Short mmCIF file of C-alpha atoms in Angstrom, two decimals:
data_model
loop_
_atom_site.label_atom_id
_atom_site.label_comp_id
_atom_site.label_asym_id
_atom_site.label_seq_id
_atom_site.Cartn_x
_atom_site.Cartn_y
_atom_site.Cartn_z
CA MET A 29 8.48 -13.12 9.91
CA ALA A 30 6.81 -14.44 6.75
CA GLN A 31 5.61 -12.79 3.55
CA GLY A 32 1.94 -13.09 4.46
CA HIS A 33 2.61 -11.28 7.74
CA MET A 34 4.93 -8.58 6.44
CA ILE A 35 2.99 -7.47 3.36
CA PRO A 36 -0.15 -6.46 5.31
CA MET A 37 2.06 -4.66 7.84
CA ILE A 38 3.49 -2.48 5.07
CA ASP A 39 -0.01 -1.75 3.78
CA ILE A 40 -1.21 -0.79 7.27
CA ALA A 41 1.81 1.51 7.61
CA LYS A 42 0.89 3.32 4.38
CA LEU A 43 -2.77 3.65 5.38
CA LEU A 44 -1.85 5.21 8.73
CA ALA A 45 0.74 7.48 7.13
CA LYS A 46 -1.98 8.83 4.81
CA ARG A 47 -3.72 10.06 7.96
CA GLY A 48 -0.64 12.05 8.93
CA VAL A 49 0.77 9.53 11.41
CA ILE A 50 4.57 9.29 11.61
CA ILE A 51 5.41 5.64 10.93
CA THR A 52 8.61 3.84 11.89
CA ILE A 53 9.06 0.34 10.48
CA VAL A 54 11.52 -1.73 12.51
CA THR A 55 12.84 -4.72 10.59
CA THR A 56 16.07 -6.40 9.42
CA PRO A 57 18.27 -5.79 6.33
CA VAL A 58 17.03 -8.73 4.24
CA ASN A 59 13.39 -7.91 4.89
CA ALA A 60 13.91 -4.19 4.34
CA ALA A 61 15.32 -4.92 0.89
CA ARG A 62 12.10 -6.69 -0.10
CA PHE A 63 10.05 -3.52 0.39
CA LYS A 64 12.61 -0.95 -0.68
CA LYS A 65 10.83 0.07 -3.90
CA THR A 66 7.31 0.34 -2.53
CA LEU A 67 8.46 2.30 0.53
CA ALA A 68 10.55 4.62 -1.64
CA ARG A 69 7.42 5.47 -3.66
CA ALA A 70 5.49 6.10 -0.44
CA GLN A 71 8.20 8.47 0.81
CA GLU A 72 8.28 10.26 -2.55
CA SER A 73 4.55 10.92 -2.17
CA ASP A 74 5.31 12.72 1.13
CA LEU A 75 4.16 9.93 3.43
CA SER A 76 6.08 10.07 6.72
CA ILE A 77 7.48 6.53 6.77
CA ARG A 78 10.96 5.73 7.97
CA ILE A 79 12.58 2.32 8.17
CA ILE A 80 15.13 1.23 10.78
CA GLN A 81 17.15 -1.95 10.34
CA LEU A 82 18.26 -4.15 13.22
CA GLN A 83 20.74 -7.00 13.00
CA PHE A 84 19.01 -10.37 13.14
CA PRO A 85 20.83 -12.79 15.51
CA CYS A 86 21.14 -15.66 13.05
CA GLU A 87 24.36 -17.27 14.23
CA GLU A 88 23.48 -16.91 17.93
CA SER A 89 20.33 -18.93 17.24
CA GLY A 90 21.91 -21.64 15.11
CA LEU A 91 20.61 -20.25 11.82
CA PRO A 92 22.56 -19.63 8.60
CA LYS A 93 23.72 -16.07 7.98
CA GLY A 94 21.04 -13.98 6.30
CA CYS A 95 18.20 -16.27 7.37
CA GLU A 96 15.97 -13.38 8.44
CA ASN A 97 12.62 -14.64 7.15
CA ILE A 98 10.80 -17.94 7.62
CA ASP A 99 10.82 -18.60 3.88
CA LEU A 100 14.64 -18.57 3.99
CA LEU A 101 14.90 -21.44 6.48
CA PRO A 102 17.02 -24.29 5.05
CA SER A 103 14.37 -26.82 6.10
CA SER A 104 10.86 -26.80 7.50
CA ASP A 105 11.44 -29.06 10.50
CA ILE A 106 10.05 -27.89 13.83
CA PRO A 107 13.46 -27.23 15.53
CA LYS A 108 14.42 -24.79 12.77
CA PHE A 109 11.13 -22.92 13.20
CA MET A 110 11.69 -22.75 16.95
CA ASN A 111 15.21 -21.41 16.41
CA PHE A 112 13.79 -18.73 14.15
CA PHE A 113 11.13 -17.62 16.64
CA THR A 114 13.77 -17.55 19.38
CA ALA A 115 15.99 -15.35 17.22
CA ALA A 116 13.10 -13.02 16.36
CA ASN A 117 12.36 -12.43 20.03
CA MET A 118 16.05 -11.89 20.83
CA LEU A 119 15.63 -8.53 19.08
CA GLN A 120 14.07 -7.14 22.26
CA GLU A 121 17.28 -5.60 23.59
CA GLN A 122 18.02 -3.84 20.28
CA VAL A 123 14.44 -2.55 20.13
CA GLU A 124 14.62 -1.19 23.69
CA ILE A 125 17.85 0.67 22.92
CA LEU A 126 16.28 2.05 19.74
CA PHE A 127 13.18 3.28 21.58
CA GLN A 128 15.31 5.14 24.11
CA GLU A 129 16.72 7.22 21.25
CA LEU A 130 13.73 7.39 18.90
CA MET A 131 12.21 10.85 18.39
CA PRO A 132 9.39 11.55 18.54
CA ARG A 133 8.69 8.91 21.16
CA PRO A 134 6.36 6.20 19.82
CA SER A 135 2.77 6.30 21.06
CA CYS A 136 1.76 2.86 19.79
CA ILE A 137 3.35 -0.38 18.60
CA ILE A 138 1.57 -2.46 15.96
CA SER A 139 3.21 -5.85 16.21
CA ASP A 140 2.88 -9.37 14.88
CA LEU A 141 1.35 -11.77 17.40
CA CYS A 142 4.48 -13.95 17.02
CA LEU A 143 6.55 -11.25 18.73
CA PRO A 144 5.24 -11.22 22.32
CA TYR A 145 8.19 -9.19 23.63
CA THR A 146 6.76 -6.07 21.97
CA SER A 147 4.00 -6.01 24.60
CA HIS A 148 6.64 -5.64 27.32
CA VAL A 149 8.48 -2.95 25.36
CA ALA A 150 5.24 -0.98 24.97
CA CYS A 151 4.70 -0.97 28.74
CA PHE A 152 7.88 1.06 29.17
CA PHE A 153 8.06 3.22 26.06
CA CYS A 154 4.57 3.95 24.72
CA ALA A 155 0.89 3.92 25.51
CA PHE A 156 -0.45 1.04 23.45
CA VAL A 157 0.50 -2.15 21.66
CA LEU A 158 -1.78 -3.62 19.02
CA SER A 159 -1.44 -7.23 17.94
CA VAL A 160 -2.01 -7.83 14.23
CA SER A 161 -3.86 -10.95 13.16
CA ILE A 162 -4.07 -12.00 9.51
CA MET A 163 -6.17 -15.06 10.24
CA MET A 164 -9.78 -15.57 9.29
CA LEU A 165 -11.99 -15.71 12.36
CA LEU A 166 -13.37 -19.18 12.96
CA LYS A 167 -15.72 -19.86 15.85
CA ALA A 168 -13.77 -22.93 16.94
CA LEU A 169 -10.57 -20.88 17.21
CA ILE A 170 -11.91 -18.07 19.37
CA PRO A 171 -10.93 -19.63 22.75
CA LEU A 172 -7.44 -20.35 21.40
CA ILE A 173 -6.56 -16.97 19.93
CA GLN A 174 -5.52 -15.24 23.15
CA ARG A 175 -1.81 -15.94 23.17
CA ALA A 176 0.81 -14.21 25.27
CA ALA A 177 1.15 -11.15 23.04
CA ASP A 178 -2.60 -11.02 22.57
CA LEU A 179 -3.35 -11.03 26.28
CA ALA A 180 -0.91 -8.22 27.03
CA SER A 181 -1.90 -6.05 24.07
CA PHE A 182 -4.33 -3.15 24.16
CA GLY A 183 -6.21 -4.47 21.15
CA VAL A 184 -6.14 -6.62 18.03
CA VAL A 185 -6.03 -5.46 14.41
CA ILE A 186 -7.40 -7.99 11.91
CA ASN A 187 -6.74 -7.90 8.17
CA SER A 188 -10.35 -8.71 7.33
CA PHE A 189 -13.68 -6.87 7.21
CA GLU A 190 -16.65 -7.16 9.54
CA GLU A 191 -19.19 -8.05 6.85
CA LEU A 192 -17.34 -11.25 5.93
CA GLU A 193 -18.03 -13.04 9.23
CA PRO A 194 -20.04 -10.65 11.42
CA GLU A 195 -21.11 -13.22 14.03
CA TYR A 196 -17.55 -14.36 14.69
CA VAL A 197 -16.23 -10.80 14.80
CA GLU A 198 -18.90 -9.95 17.36
CA GLU A 199 -17.98 -12.96 19.51
CA TYR A 200 -14.29 -12.11 19.37
CA LYS A 201 -15.07 -8.53 20.40
CA LYS A 202 -16.81 -9.91 23.47
CA VAL A 203 -13.71 -11.96 24.31
CA ARG A 204 -11.44 -8.94 23.81
CA GLY A 205 -13.65 -6.40 25.55
CA GLY A 206 -14.49 -4.69 22.28
CA LYS A 207 -10.88 -3.89 21.40
CA VAL A 208 -10.93 -5.56 17.98
CA SER A 209 -10.52 -3.66 14.71
CA CYS A 210 -11.16 -5.21 11.30
CA VAL A 211 -9.23 -2.91 8.96
CA GLY A 212 -8.93 -4.92 5.76
CA PRO A 213 -8.45 -6.07 3.20
CA VAL A 214 -5.47 -3.73 3.45
CA SER A 215 -4.09 -4.91 0.08
CA LEU A 216 -6.81 -2.83 -1.59
CA CYS A 217 -4.99 0.34 -0.53
CA ASN A 218 -2.60 -0.30 -3.42
CA LYS A 219 -4.05 1.47 -6.45
CA ASP A 220 -0.82 1.62 -8.44
CA ILE A 221 0.11 -1.56 -10.32
CA LEU A 222 3.74 -1.24 -9.16
CA ASP A 223 2.66 -1.07 -5.53
CA LYS A 224 0.77 -4.31 -6.05
CA ALA A 225 3.58 -6.08 -7.85
CA GLN A 226 6.74 -4.90 -6.13
CA ARG A 227 6.09 -6.18 -2.62
CA GLY A 228 7.95 -9.08 -1.06
CA ASN A 229 10.21 -11.45 -2.96
CA ASP A 230 10.92 -11.00 -6.65
CA ALA A 231 9.41 -13.52 -9.04
CA SER A 232 11.29 -14.99 -12.00
CA ILE A 233 9.24 -12.91 -14.45
CA ALA A 234 8.43 -9.24 -14.75
CA GLU A 235 4.93 -8.21 -13.72
CA HIS A 236 4.11 -6.94 -17.23
CA GLU A 237 4.76 -10.40 -18.71
CA CYS A 238 2.29 -11.94 -16.30
CA LEU A 239 -0.36 -9.31 -17.03
CA LYS A 240 0.21 -9.57 -20.78
CA TRP A 241 -0.45 -13.32 -20.64
CA LEU A 242 -3.54 -12.82 -18.47
CA ASP A 243 -4.89 -10.22 -20.91
CA SER A 244 -4.63 -12.81 -23.69
CA GLN A 245 -7.01 -15.18 -21.87
CA GLU A 246 -10.79 -15.11 -21.67
CA PRO A 247 -12.14 -13.25 -18.59
CA GLY A 248 -12.71 -15.59 -15.64
CA SER A 249 -11.01 -18.51 -17.36
CA VAL A 250 -7.63 -18.73 -15.54
CA VAL A 251 -6.94 -20.91 -12.50
CA TYR A 252 -4.52 -19.25 -10.05
CA VAL A 253 -2.42 -21.77 -8.10
CA CYS A 254 -0.27 -20.53 -5.22
CA LEU A 255 0.46 -22.38 -1.98
CA GLY A 256 2.18 -19.50 -0.21
CA SER A 257 5.69 -18.92 1.10
CA LEU A 258 5.53 -21.38 4.01
CA CYS A 259 3.93 -24.47 2.49
CA ASN A 260 6.60 -27.17 2.21
CA VAL A 261 5.17 -29.33 -0.57
CA PRO A 262 7.32 -32.33 -1.56
CA PRO A 263 8.46 -32.40 -5.22
CA SER A 264 6.41 -35.57 -5.78
CA GLN A 265 3.24 -33.70 -4.79
CA LEU A 266 4.13 -30.73 -6.98
CA VAL A 267 4.58 -33.08 -9.94
CA GLU A 268 1.13 -34.51 -9.29
CA LEU A 269 -0.30 -31.01 -9.03
CA GLY A 270 1.29 -30.01 -12.33
CA LEU A 271 0.00 -33.10 -14.13
CA GLY A 272 -3.49 -32.50 -12.79
CA LEU A 273 -3.43 -28.90 -14.01
CA GLU A 274 -2.24 -30.06 -17.41
CA GLU A 275 -4.98 -32.68 -17.69
CA SER A 276 -7.64 -30.13 -16.76
CA GLU A 277 -6.89 -28.32 -20.03
CA LYS A 278 -7.71 -25.03 -18.33
CA PRO A 279 -5.46 -21.96 -18.52
CA PHE A 280 -3.55 -21.67 -15.25
CA LEU A 281 -1.09 -19.42 -13.49
CA TRP A 282 1.09 -21.60 -11.26
CA VAL A 283 3.49 -20.12 -8.72
CA ILE A 284 6.28 -22.46 -7.61
CA ARG A 285 8.07 -21.44 -4.43
CA ARG A 286 11.84 -21.12 -4.80
CA ASN A 287 13.50 -23.15 -2.03
CA GLU A 288 16.03 -25.92 -1.50
CA LYS A 289 13.76 -28.44 -3.26
CA SER A 290 12.76 -26.27 -6.21
CA LYS A 291 15.66 -27.56 -8.31
CA GLU A 292 14.04 -31.00 -8.31
CA ILE A 293 10.76 -29.73 -9.71
CA GLU A 294 12.57 -27.48 -12.21
CA LYS A 295 14.52 -30.51 -13.40
CA TRP A 296 11.28 -32.46 -13.83
CA ILE A 297 9.71 -29.58 -15.79
CA LEU A 298 12.65 -29.49 -18.20
CA GLU A 299 13.32 -33.21 -18.58
CA THR A 300 9.69 -34.21 -19.14
CA GLY A 301 8.90 -31.33 -21.48
CA PHE A 302 6.09 -30.16 -19.19
CA GLU A 303 6.66 -26.45 -19.78
CA GLU A 304 6.91 -26.95 -23.52
CA ARG A 305 3.71 -29.00 -23.58
CA ILE A 306 1.66 -26.39 -21.78
CA LYS A 307 3.29 -23.55 -23.70
CA GLY A 308 2.50 -25.17 -27.01
CA ARG A 309 -1.15 -25.55 -26.07
CA GLY A 310 -1.28 -22.11 -24.49
CA VAL A 311 -2.71 -23.35 -21.21
CA GLY A 312 -0.13 -22.50 -18.59
CA PHE A 313 2.14 -19.84 -17.19
CA LEU A 314 4.77 -20.76 -14.62
CA ILE A 315 6.35 -18.39 -12.13
CA HIS A 316 9.36 -19.50 -10.10
CA GLY A 317 9.61 -17.68 -6.79
CA PHE A 318 7.04 -16.06 -4.56
CA ALA A 319 3.67 -15.05 -5.93
CA PRO A 320 3.41 -11.62 -7.51
CA GLN A 321 1.02 -9.52 -5.47
CA VAL A 322 -0.93 -8.46 -8.56
CA LEU A 323 -3.49 -11.18 -7.81
CA LYS A 324 -5.12 -11.15 -4.40
CA ALA A 325 -8.43 -13.03 -4.71
CA GLY A 326 -9.36 -16.65 -5.32
CA VAL A 327 -11.43 -19.64 -4.34
CA SER A 328 -9.77 -22.38 -2.29
CA VAL A 329 -10.10 -26.11 -2.85
CA GLY A 330 -8.97 -28.32 0.04
CA VAL A 331 -8.75 -31.89 1.29
CA GLU A 332 -10.12 -33.37 4.49
CA ARG A 333 -6.96 -35.00 5.78
CA PRO A 334 -5.08 -32.74 8.20
CA MET A 335 -1.31 -32.31 7.97
CA GLU A 336 1.03 -31.41 10.79
CA TRP A 337 3.53 -28.62 10.14
CA GLY A 338 6.81 -30.16 9.00
CA GLU A 339 5.28 -33.58 8.26
CA GLU A 340 4.80 -33.05 4.52
CA GLU A 341 7.80 -35.12 3.46
CA LYS A 342 6.67 -38.14 5.50
CA ILE A 343 3.20 -38.10 3.98
CA GLY A 344 4.37 -37.71 0.38
CA ILE A 345 1.68 -37.54 -2.29
CA LEU A 346 -1.55 -36.52 -0.63
CA VAL A 347 -3.56 -35.40 -3.65
CA LYS A 348 -3.42 -37.38 -6.90
CA LYS A 349 -3.50 -35.72 -10.33
CA GLU A 350 -7.00 -37.11 -10.90
CA ASP A 351 -8.18 -35.31 -7.76
CA VAL A 352 -6.52 -32.08 -8.89
CA LYS A 353 -8.25 -32.30 -12.27
CA LYS A 354 -11.58 -33.04 -10.60
CA ALA A 355 -11.20 -30.06 -8.27
CA VAL A 356 -10.31 -27.72 -11.15
CA ASP A 357 -13.25 -29.01 -13.21
CA MET A 358 -15.60 -28.35 -10.28
CA LEU A 359 -14.11 -24.91 -9.70
CA MET A 360 -14.38 -23.85 -13.34
CA ASP A 361 -17.66 -25.65 -14.05
CA GLU A 362 -19.84 -23.56 -16.36
CA GLY A 363 -23.07 -25.07 -15.03
CA GLU A 364 -25.37 -23.64 -12.37
CA GLU A 365 -23.22 -24.75 -9.42
CA GLY A 366 -20.03 -23.29 -10.86
CA GLN A 367 -21.79 -20.08 -11.82
CA ALA A 368 -23.25 -19.73 -8.32
CA ARG A 369 -19.78 -20.23 -6.82
CA ARG A 370 -18.26 -17.53 -9.02
CA GLU A 371 -21.09 -15.13 -8.30
CA ARG A 372 -20.59 -15.68 -4.57
CA ALA A 373 -16.85 -15.02 -4.92
CA LYS A 374 -17.60 -11.83 -6.87
CA GLU A 375 -20.11 -10.76 -4.23
CA ILE A 376 -17.54 -11.21 -1.45
CA GLY A 377 -15.00 -9.28 -3.53
CA ASN A 378 -17.42 -6.37 -3.88
CA MET A 379 -18.13 -6.48 -0.14
CA ALA A 380 -14.39 -6.22 0.52
CA LYS A 381 -14.06 -3.21 -1.79
CA ARG A 382 -16.98 -1.43 -0.15
CA ALA A 383 -15.43 -2.01 3.30
CA VAL A 384 -12.32 0.03 2.41
CA GLU A 385 -14.12 2.70 0.39
CA GLU A 386 -15.29 5.97 1.94
CA GLY A 387 -17.97 5.21 4.52
CA GLY A 388 -17.10 1.49 4.67
CA SER A 389 -16.56 -0.37 7.94
CA SER A 390 -12.77 -0.63 7.56
CA TYR A 391 -12.44 2.89 6.15
CA ARG A 392 -14.17 4.40 9.18
CA LEU A 393 -11.61 2.88 11.55
CA TYR A 394 -8.80 4.71 9.75
CA TYR A 395 -10.42 8.05 8.99
CA ASN A 396 -13.03 8.59 11.70
CA ALA A 397 -11.06 7.42 14.76
CA ASN A 398 -10.26 10.02 17.36
#
């Protein structure tokens, strides 16, 4: 599916394997390659994880060859997304054939909620299917969450922790008949720096370069800017974002997604001397490609105007450089308000760590379940 869906799935697989569960990851060749290194280390540490690759029906669905992940789509228009979801669910026949031969027979499927066919497969081949949700629970979304895969599944696994939004978790449990498990943040299972860095797409720099630059900055002084693997930001908006970061005069780590439009922003960076300007002043570090998974925490700054998926190009520049600078200044403010915000972020981070430590709410679901 997408990076933000696949990475937690791999982490959940490792956590379950540490409990002695035999794990089979069913994916496609392109996606398997993205996790080859981290899974190889898991297997070397005697975790029982095997990976089986199925052929993704690109051409049958009108997609370019090798387009096996949403971030590889040639454009972000709605028809292309629909073609991709159609192709993903065409894997059902291959999965059914695989399950007829798989030994030992699977007892449970943990599936993305965008793959509703897995619920039907589970009815024939195993006892349970669990739908994985990576979304934050919002009260307004609760009535809308029960999609096709959700309704047919035995339960829902959420990459969050109960202490973050206890009231909403409780309400969702009522909707789901109690079959809701908050097991995250699963990224915290990665203690080794390589396990954190070598997941998903490769970035244009080595992880040690990124960490070396971060170590040269004052603690708590760097702004981390990453819009994810699906956000289709027009080059004009990225330019405005870059100028705003530059004018803020704050150290920043900016991840620029590599896609069909990235050449335009790279051309702007070179022709205007942007990278040289920030390098000379020591206030910026650019990464071309998907975000390294070394960094997993941050504070979000948003805008009120909603944007429909695939409508980014029509809207154009939504946030001006002055607004970016203002947001960064507010975020990094050294006054009482800024300090309170950072303390709250640190508090939530500590809550997340406690949830996955021995005795924590997420830990108990993995290690105390029958």
